Amino acid sequence: MNMMITNRDRLLLAARELFLEHGYDASVDAIIAHAGVARQTFYNHFRNKESLFAEVVRDCFLDVIAPLNEHPDELRQSLLIFAQAYRQRALSPAGVSSYRVLSGQAQRFPALVREAYTMGAGQIIERLASFLRMAMEEKKLLDADPVFAAEMLMAMVVGQERTHLLFGIQRKPEDEQRKMEYVVDGFLRMFAPQCGI
Amino acid sequence: MNMMITNRDRLLLAARELFLEHGYDASVDAIIAHAGVARQTFYNHFRNKESLFAEVVRDCFLDVIAPLNEHPDELRQSLLIFAQAYRQRALSPAGVSSYRVLSGQAQRFPALVREAYTMGAGQIIERLASFLRMAMEEKKLLDADPVFAAEMLMAMVVGQERTHLLFGIQRKPEDEQRKMEYVVDGFLRMFAPQCGI
DNA sequence: CATGGATTAGACTGAGCAGTCTACCCGAGA
DNA sequence: TCTCGGGTAGACTGCTCAGTCTAATCCATG
């Protein structure tokens, strides 16, 4: 009910931006400057830099939703929608940056990074896997480990492009839509129930 | 012909270990201590920390070889050998650590990281793609973009496990051999020439 | 008007860091 | 024996950073 933007919000927003851009190396000085707030104000709202980081990380992963089980009968269409949405999110600047930052801080903050993964990609895998399990039970897909199948699909959706973005490799623009159709059709052929090898 | 281990070698080895473990944050103090060498000796052999890092990175990516085109007729067997070798290398502690370190330093050293990628994963993709192109020309595989196909196979071989290792997520042990057979067989079904969708 | 909680600017501490510099040491070759 | 290149130890500079502290200011409530 309170629309006021507090200094706390300003700090969280600024920290989010700077952490995504510079990783945990973003200095407290830079964060308070970017938030337009005094040094002491920061320490009024947060115990220290570490707890601010933790809060930013937890905030980032609240809004991870996988658009699935919308068309439970049209398998190909459902997977296509999922693939495009997941790809868009995973390869977005924020997605790539948070991947970079979290993997970089996995040693310093093991529990936090595990938590972020569980809340983010972990959730998505689980949902996709249970969706695929349903399709397998309905004999629309070859019987297999649904988690394995989910991981294969997600791996193909992201492909080498996350690595390219992480490493700053230029890539010629592609037809995203078409590519995702290739991937989903390939996946369906891979797990097609009729073709039995 | 000279078997002597120089101080330079000691420094490179120590730096490699510490950079892989702590990233670029590994301090010069720690490196010279680990090499058992004086501070000035370091600056006798390297201009500064940055050039040492560059040399370590370049060293790391000299020995990336993809065991391919050994069985050009037995497609499945060739791919299986490749898959196991690539997986082993990519998911090794050194492989995962260098991925973490390089992606973390992509902003600071863009050219170096690009170079490392080109010499490493880039090479592997190219080799695999040209191998697949041959198989496509011989009609052993569905006609498709060989680079796309190579990236799909590599993505599946690594799957979610690189992410798990980067993020420090525990994983129950699996049957590697069997898993790679699944992946290669799935890949072959995906790009099977007969089954035309 | 008065009080008190939040905010501000900025000084300060203590630590770690990269890189420089000095002074000393050792061992091989002239 | 002398010299000199490469080695060692360690002090030192200059910087950045996280976190603390002080003193002044603002503002809403009583």
Coordinates of C-alpha atoms in Angstrom, one line a residue, chain A residues 52 69 71 75 90:
Chain A
L52 CA 23.3 -6.7 0.8
N69 CA 1.4 -26.6 -18.9
H71 CA -1.2 -26.3 -23.8
L75 CA 3.0 -31.0 -27.1
A90 CA 18.6 -17.3 -20.0

